[in-house]
Coordinates of C-alpha atoms in Angstrom, one line a residue:
X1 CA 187.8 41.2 104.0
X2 CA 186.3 38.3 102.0
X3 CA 183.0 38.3 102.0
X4 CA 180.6 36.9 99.6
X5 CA 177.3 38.2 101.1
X6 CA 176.9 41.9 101.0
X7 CA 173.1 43.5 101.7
X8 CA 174.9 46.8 100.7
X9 CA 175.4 46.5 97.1
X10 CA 171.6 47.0 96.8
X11 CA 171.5 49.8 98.9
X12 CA 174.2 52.0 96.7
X13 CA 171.9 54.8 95.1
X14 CA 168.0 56.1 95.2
X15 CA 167.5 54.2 91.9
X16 CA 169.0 51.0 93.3
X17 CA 167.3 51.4 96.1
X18 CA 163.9 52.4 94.4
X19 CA 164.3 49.3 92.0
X20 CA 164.2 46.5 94.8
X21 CA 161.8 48.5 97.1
X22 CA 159.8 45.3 98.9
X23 CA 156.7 48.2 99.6
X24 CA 155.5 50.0 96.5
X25 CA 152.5 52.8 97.4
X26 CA 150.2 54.8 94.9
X27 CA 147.6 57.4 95.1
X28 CA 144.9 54.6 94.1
X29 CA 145.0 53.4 97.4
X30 CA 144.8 56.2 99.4
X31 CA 140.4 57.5 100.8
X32 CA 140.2 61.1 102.5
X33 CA 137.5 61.0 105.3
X34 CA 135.6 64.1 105.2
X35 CA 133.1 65.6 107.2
X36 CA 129.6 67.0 106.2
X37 CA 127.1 69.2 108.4
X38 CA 124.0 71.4 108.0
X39 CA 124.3 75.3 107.3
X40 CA 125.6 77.2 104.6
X41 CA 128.6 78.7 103.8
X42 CA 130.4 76.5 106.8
X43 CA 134.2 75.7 106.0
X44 CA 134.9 75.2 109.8
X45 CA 138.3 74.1 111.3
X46 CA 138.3 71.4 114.4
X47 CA 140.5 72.6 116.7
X48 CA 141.9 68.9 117.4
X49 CA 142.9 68.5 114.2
X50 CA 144.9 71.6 112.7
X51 CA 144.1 71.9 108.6
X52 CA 141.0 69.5 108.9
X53 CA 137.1 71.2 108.6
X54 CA 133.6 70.1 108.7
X55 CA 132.1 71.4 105.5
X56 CA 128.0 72.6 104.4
X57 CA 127.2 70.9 101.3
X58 CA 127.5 74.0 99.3
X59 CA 131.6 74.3 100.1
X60 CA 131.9 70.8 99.8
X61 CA 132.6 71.1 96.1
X62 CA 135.6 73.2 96.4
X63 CA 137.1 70.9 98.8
X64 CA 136.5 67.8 96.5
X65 CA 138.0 69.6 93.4
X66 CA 141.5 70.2 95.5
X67 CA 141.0 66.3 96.3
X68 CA 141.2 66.0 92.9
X69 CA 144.0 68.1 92.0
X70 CA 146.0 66.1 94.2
X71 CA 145.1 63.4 92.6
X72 CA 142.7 61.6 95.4
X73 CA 139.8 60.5 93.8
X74 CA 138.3 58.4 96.4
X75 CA 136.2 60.0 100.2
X76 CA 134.8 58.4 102.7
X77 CA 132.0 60.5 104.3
X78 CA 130.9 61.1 108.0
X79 CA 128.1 63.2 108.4
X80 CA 126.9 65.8 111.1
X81 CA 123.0 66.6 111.7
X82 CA 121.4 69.7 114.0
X83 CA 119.0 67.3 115.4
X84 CA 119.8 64.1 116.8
X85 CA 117.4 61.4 118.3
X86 CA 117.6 58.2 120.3
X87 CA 117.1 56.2 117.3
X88 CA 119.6 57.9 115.1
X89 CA 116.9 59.2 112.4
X90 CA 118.8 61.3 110.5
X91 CA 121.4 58.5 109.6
X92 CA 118.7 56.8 107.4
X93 CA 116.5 60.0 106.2
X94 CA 116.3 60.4 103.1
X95 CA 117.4 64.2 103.2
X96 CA 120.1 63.3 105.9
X97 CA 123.0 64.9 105.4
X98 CA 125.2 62.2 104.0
X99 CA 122.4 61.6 101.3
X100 CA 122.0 65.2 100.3
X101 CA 125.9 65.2 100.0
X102 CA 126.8 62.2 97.9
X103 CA 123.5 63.9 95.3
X104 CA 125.9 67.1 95.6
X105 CA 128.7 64.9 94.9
X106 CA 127.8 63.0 92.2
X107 CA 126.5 65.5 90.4
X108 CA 129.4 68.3 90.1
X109 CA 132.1 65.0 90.1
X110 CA 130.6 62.0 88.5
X111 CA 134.5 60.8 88.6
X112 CA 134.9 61.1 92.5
X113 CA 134.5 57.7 94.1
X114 CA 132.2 57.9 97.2
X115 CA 132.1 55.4 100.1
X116 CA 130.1 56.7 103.3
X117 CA 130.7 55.6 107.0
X118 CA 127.2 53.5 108.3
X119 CA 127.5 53.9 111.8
X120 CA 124.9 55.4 114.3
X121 CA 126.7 57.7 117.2
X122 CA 126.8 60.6 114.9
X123 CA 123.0 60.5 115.1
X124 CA 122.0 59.5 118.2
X125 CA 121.3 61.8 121.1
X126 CA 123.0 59.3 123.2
X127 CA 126.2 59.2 121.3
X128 CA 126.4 55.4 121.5
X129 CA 126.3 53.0 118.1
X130 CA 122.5 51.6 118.0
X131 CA 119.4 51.7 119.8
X132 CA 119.5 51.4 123.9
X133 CA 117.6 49.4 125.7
X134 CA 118.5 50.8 129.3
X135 CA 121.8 51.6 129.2
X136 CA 123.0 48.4 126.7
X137 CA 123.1 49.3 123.2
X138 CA 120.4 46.3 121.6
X139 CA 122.4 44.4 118.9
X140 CA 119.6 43.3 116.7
X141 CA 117.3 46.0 116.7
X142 CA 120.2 48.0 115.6
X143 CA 120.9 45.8 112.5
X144 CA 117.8 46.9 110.8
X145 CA 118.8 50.3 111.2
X146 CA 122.2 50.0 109.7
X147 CA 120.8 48.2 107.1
X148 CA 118.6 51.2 106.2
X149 CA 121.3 53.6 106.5
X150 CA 123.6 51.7 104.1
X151 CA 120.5 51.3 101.9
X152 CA 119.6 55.3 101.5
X153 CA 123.3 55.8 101.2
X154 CA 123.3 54.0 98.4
X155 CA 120.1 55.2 96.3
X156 CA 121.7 58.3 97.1
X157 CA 124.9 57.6 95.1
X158 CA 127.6 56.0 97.9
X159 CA 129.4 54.0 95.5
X160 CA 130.6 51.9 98.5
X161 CA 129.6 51.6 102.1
X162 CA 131.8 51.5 105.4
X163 CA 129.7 49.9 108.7
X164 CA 131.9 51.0 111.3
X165 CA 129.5 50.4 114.3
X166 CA 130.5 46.8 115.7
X167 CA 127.4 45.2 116.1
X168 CA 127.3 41.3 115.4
X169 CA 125.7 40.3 112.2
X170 CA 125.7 43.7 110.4
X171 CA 127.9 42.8 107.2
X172 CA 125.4 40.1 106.5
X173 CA 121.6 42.4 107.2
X174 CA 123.4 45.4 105.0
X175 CA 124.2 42.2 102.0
X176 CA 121.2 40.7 102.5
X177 CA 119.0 44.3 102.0
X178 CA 121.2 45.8 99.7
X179 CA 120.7 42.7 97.2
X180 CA 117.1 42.7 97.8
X181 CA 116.9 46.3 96.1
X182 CA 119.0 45.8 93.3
X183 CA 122.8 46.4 94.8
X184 CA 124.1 43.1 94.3
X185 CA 127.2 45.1 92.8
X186 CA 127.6 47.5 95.9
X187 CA 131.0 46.4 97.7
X188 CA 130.9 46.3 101.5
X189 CA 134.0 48.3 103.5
X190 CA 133.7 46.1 107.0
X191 CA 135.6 47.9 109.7
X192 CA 135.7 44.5 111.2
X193 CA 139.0 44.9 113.4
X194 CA 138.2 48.1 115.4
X195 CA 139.6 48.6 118.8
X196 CA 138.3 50.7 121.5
X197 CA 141.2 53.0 121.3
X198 CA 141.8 56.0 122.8
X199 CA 143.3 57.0 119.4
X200 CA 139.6 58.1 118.3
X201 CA 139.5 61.3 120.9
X202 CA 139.7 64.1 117.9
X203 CA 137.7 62.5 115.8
X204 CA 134.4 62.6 118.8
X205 CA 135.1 66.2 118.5
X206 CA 135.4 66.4 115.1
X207 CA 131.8 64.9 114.8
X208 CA 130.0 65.5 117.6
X209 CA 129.8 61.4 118.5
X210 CA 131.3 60.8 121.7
X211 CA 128.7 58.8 124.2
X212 CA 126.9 60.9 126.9
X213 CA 127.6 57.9 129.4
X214 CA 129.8 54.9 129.4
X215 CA 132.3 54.1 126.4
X216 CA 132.3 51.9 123.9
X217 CA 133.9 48.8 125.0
X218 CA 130.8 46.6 125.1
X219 CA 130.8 46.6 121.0
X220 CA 133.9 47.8 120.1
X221 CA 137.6 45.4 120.6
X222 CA 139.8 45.1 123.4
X223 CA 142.8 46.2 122.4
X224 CA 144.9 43.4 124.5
X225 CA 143.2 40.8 121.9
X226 CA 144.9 40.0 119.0
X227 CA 143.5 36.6 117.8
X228 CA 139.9 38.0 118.4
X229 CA 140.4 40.5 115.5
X230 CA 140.9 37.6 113.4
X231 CA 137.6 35.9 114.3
X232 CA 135.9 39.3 113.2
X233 CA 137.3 40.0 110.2
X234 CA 136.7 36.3 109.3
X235 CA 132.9 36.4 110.3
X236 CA 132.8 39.4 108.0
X237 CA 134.1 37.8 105.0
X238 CA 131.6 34.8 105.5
X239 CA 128.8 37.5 106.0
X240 CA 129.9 38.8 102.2
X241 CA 131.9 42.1 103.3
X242 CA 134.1 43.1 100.2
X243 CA 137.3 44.7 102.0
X244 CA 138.4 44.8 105.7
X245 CA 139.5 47.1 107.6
X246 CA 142.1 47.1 110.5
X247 CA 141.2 50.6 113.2
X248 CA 143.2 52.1 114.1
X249 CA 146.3 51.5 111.9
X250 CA 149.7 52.4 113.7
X251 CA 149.5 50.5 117.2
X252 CA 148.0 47.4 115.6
X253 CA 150.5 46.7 112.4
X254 CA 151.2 43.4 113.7
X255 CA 147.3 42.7 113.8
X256 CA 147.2 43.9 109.8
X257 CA 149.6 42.0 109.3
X258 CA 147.7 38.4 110.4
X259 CA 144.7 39.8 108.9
X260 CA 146.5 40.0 105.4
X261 CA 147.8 36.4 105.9
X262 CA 144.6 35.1 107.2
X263 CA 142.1 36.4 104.3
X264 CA 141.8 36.3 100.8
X265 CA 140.4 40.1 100.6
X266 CA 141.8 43.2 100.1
X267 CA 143.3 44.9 103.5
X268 CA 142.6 48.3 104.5
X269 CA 143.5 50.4 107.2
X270 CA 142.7 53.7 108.9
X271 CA 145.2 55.9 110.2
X272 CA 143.1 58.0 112.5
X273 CA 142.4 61.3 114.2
X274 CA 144.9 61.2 117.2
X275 CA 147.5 59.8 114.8
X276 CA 146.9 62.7 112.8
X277 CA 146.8 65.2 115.8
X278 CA 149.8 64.0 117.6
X279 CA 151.7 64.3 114.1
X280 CA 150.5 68.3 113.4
X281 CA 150.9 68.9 117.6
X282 CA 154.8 67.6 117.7
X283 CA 155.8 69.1 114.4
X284 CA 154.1 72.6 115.3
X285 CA 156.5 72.2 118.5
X286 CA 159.4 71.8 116.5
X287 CA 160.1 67.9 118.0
X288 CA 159.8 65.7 114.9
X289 CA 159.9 66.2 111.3
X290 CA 156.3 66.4 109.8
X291 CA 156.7 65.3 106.1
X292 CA 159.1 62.3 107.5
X293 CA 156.6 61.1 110.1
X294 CA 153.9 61.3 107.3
X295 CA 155.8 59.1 104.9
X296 CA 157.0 56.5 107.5
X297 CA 153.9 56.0 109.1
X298 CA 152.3 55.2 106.0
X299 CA 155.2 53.1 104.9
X300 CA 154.8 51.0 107.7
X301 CA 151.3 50.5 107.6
X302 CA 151.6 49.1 104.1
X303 CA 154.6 47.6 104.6
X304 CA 152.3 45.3 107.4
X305 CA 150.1 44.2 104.4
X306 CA 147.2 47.3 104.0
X307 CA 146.1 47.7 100.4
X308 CA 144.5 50.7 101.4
X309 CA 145.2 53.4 103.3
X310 CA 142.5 56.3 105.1
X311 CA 144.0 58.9 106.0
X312 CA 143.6 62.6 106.9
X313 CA 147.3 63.1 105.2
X314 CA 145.9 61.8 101.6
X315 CA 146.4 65.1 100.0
X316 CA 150.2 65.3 101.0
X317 CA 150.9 61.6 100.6
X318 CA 149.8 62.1 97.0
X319 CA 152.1 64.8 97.0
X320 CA 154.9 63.1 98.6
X321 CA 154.3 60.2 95.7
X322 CA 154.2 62.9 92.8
X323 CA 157.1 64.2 94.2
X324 CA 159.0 61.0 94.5
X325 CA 159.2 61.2 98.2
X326 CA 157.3 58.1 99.1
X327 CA 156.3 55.4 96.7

């Protein structure tokens, strides 16, 4: 057969192959979400999401420590109060429990790099993203409020902060106070391409945050709406957000990947909690192979243009990576 063409020579042997790899991952890129709660001695599992826990502040250290063994130096923090209010109070307190962990935090691992989620239904006694008004969650009374949150994050130590809560115009009320006080330098994670996806489930679980009436698909994206996604994450960057974020990450590659061509920022994406639970629920049935899945999901989600990956695998990824596995 005479043919000049052949896409198999390159495909001969693992170094070959390795050597013109288009999608090269590292453990720089990969953020561990963790969640925080009241109590003491509290290393709880959530039954959603097999080998994940809710932590007290004073086990949170041990957990941060194997984060580091692996070789994941970089959390993202979501934090659970006892008491909740229709304002969200304890987002912005300034003994909340997200502050009092990132002191914890920076203290015993002044090398751990801590961004913290800003969003209100973790707080609220309502469950829903900002403050009512009836049953309509008020836009811009809620801005101020998120602004503050990010704020206390901050003077507590968040080296980065993460508004997840949809609201128009927050990017630009959390630049505009953070510079007022002095955190010109504090980057801004936007999750400014978030669906209403039925994807989030273990995580409501997980944190307590699902709404006591409604849903979320007054603030949050329809997921039929691709182009829309762009007009977010292109308001966000005019609004002075740092890094965008694409959530969830599997179902929406394709809208990662027009992100990534559309803006001059870095990508990131968040592969969440029923990703995470449908993974660990097949491969405890024996269906698919977990390890595999793992790797390929990830793959692919870079391979649509994320620079940076969150993800409750992050400890086995980096694994996977020192292991050559993935990479």
């Amino acid at each position: 057969m005479d043919m000049t063409v052949r896409p198999r020579r390159l495909r001969k042997s693992d170094t070959l192959r390795r050597m013109v790899r288009e999608t090269r991952m590292d453990k720089s890129s990969l953020i561990y979400p963790l969640f925080v709660k009241e109590g003491s001695q509290v290393e709880e599992e959530i039954p959603s999401m097999e080998g994940q826990y809710r932590y007290s502040i004073d086990r949170l250290p041990f957990e941060l420590e194997r984060l580091l063994k692996a070789g994941v130096d970089k959390v993202m923090f979501f934090g659970i109060p006892d008491v909740k209010d229709e304002v969200g109070s304890q987002a912005y307190a300034e003994n909340g429990i997200v502050q009092r962990a990132l002191r914890e935090a920076r203290k015993q691992f002044p090398e751990m790099y801590l961004i913290t989620d800003v969003c209100m239904c973790e707080y609220t006694s309502h469950g829903h993203c900002g403050v009512l008004c009836g049953h309509d969650v008020e836009n811009d009374k809620t801005l101020e409020l998120l602004a503050k949150t990010a704020l206390s994050h901050v003077e507590a130590g968040a080296d980065m902060v993460a508004p997840s809560d949809m609201m128009d115009g927050r990017v630009g009320a959390i630049r505009r106070l953070l510079d007022e006080n002095g955190h010109k330098d504090t980057p801004i994670l936007s999750y400014a391409v978030k669906y209403a996806s039925a994807f989030y489930g273990p995580f409501r679980e997980a944190a307590g945050s699902a709404p006591s009436f409604g849903d979320r698909k007054s603030y949050q994206m329809d997921f039929h709406n691709r182009r829309e996604g762009i007009k977010e994450a292109l308001l966000d960057v005019q609004e002075g957000a740092d890094i965008i974020m694409v959530k969830p990450a599997l179902s929406y590659l394709d809208v990662i990947r027009e992100v990534k061509e559309r803006i001059q920022l870095p990508v990131a994406a968040y592969s969440v909690s029923g990703e995470y639970a449908m993974v660990k629920a097949g491969a405890k049935l024996g269906y698919i192979d977990e390890e595999k899945i793992v790797c390929e999901m990830a793959v692919s989600t870079y391979r649509a243009g994320a620079d940076i990956y969150l993800t409750y695998f992050a400890k086995e990824l980096a694994k996977f990576m020192d292991e050559g596995r993935i990479g």
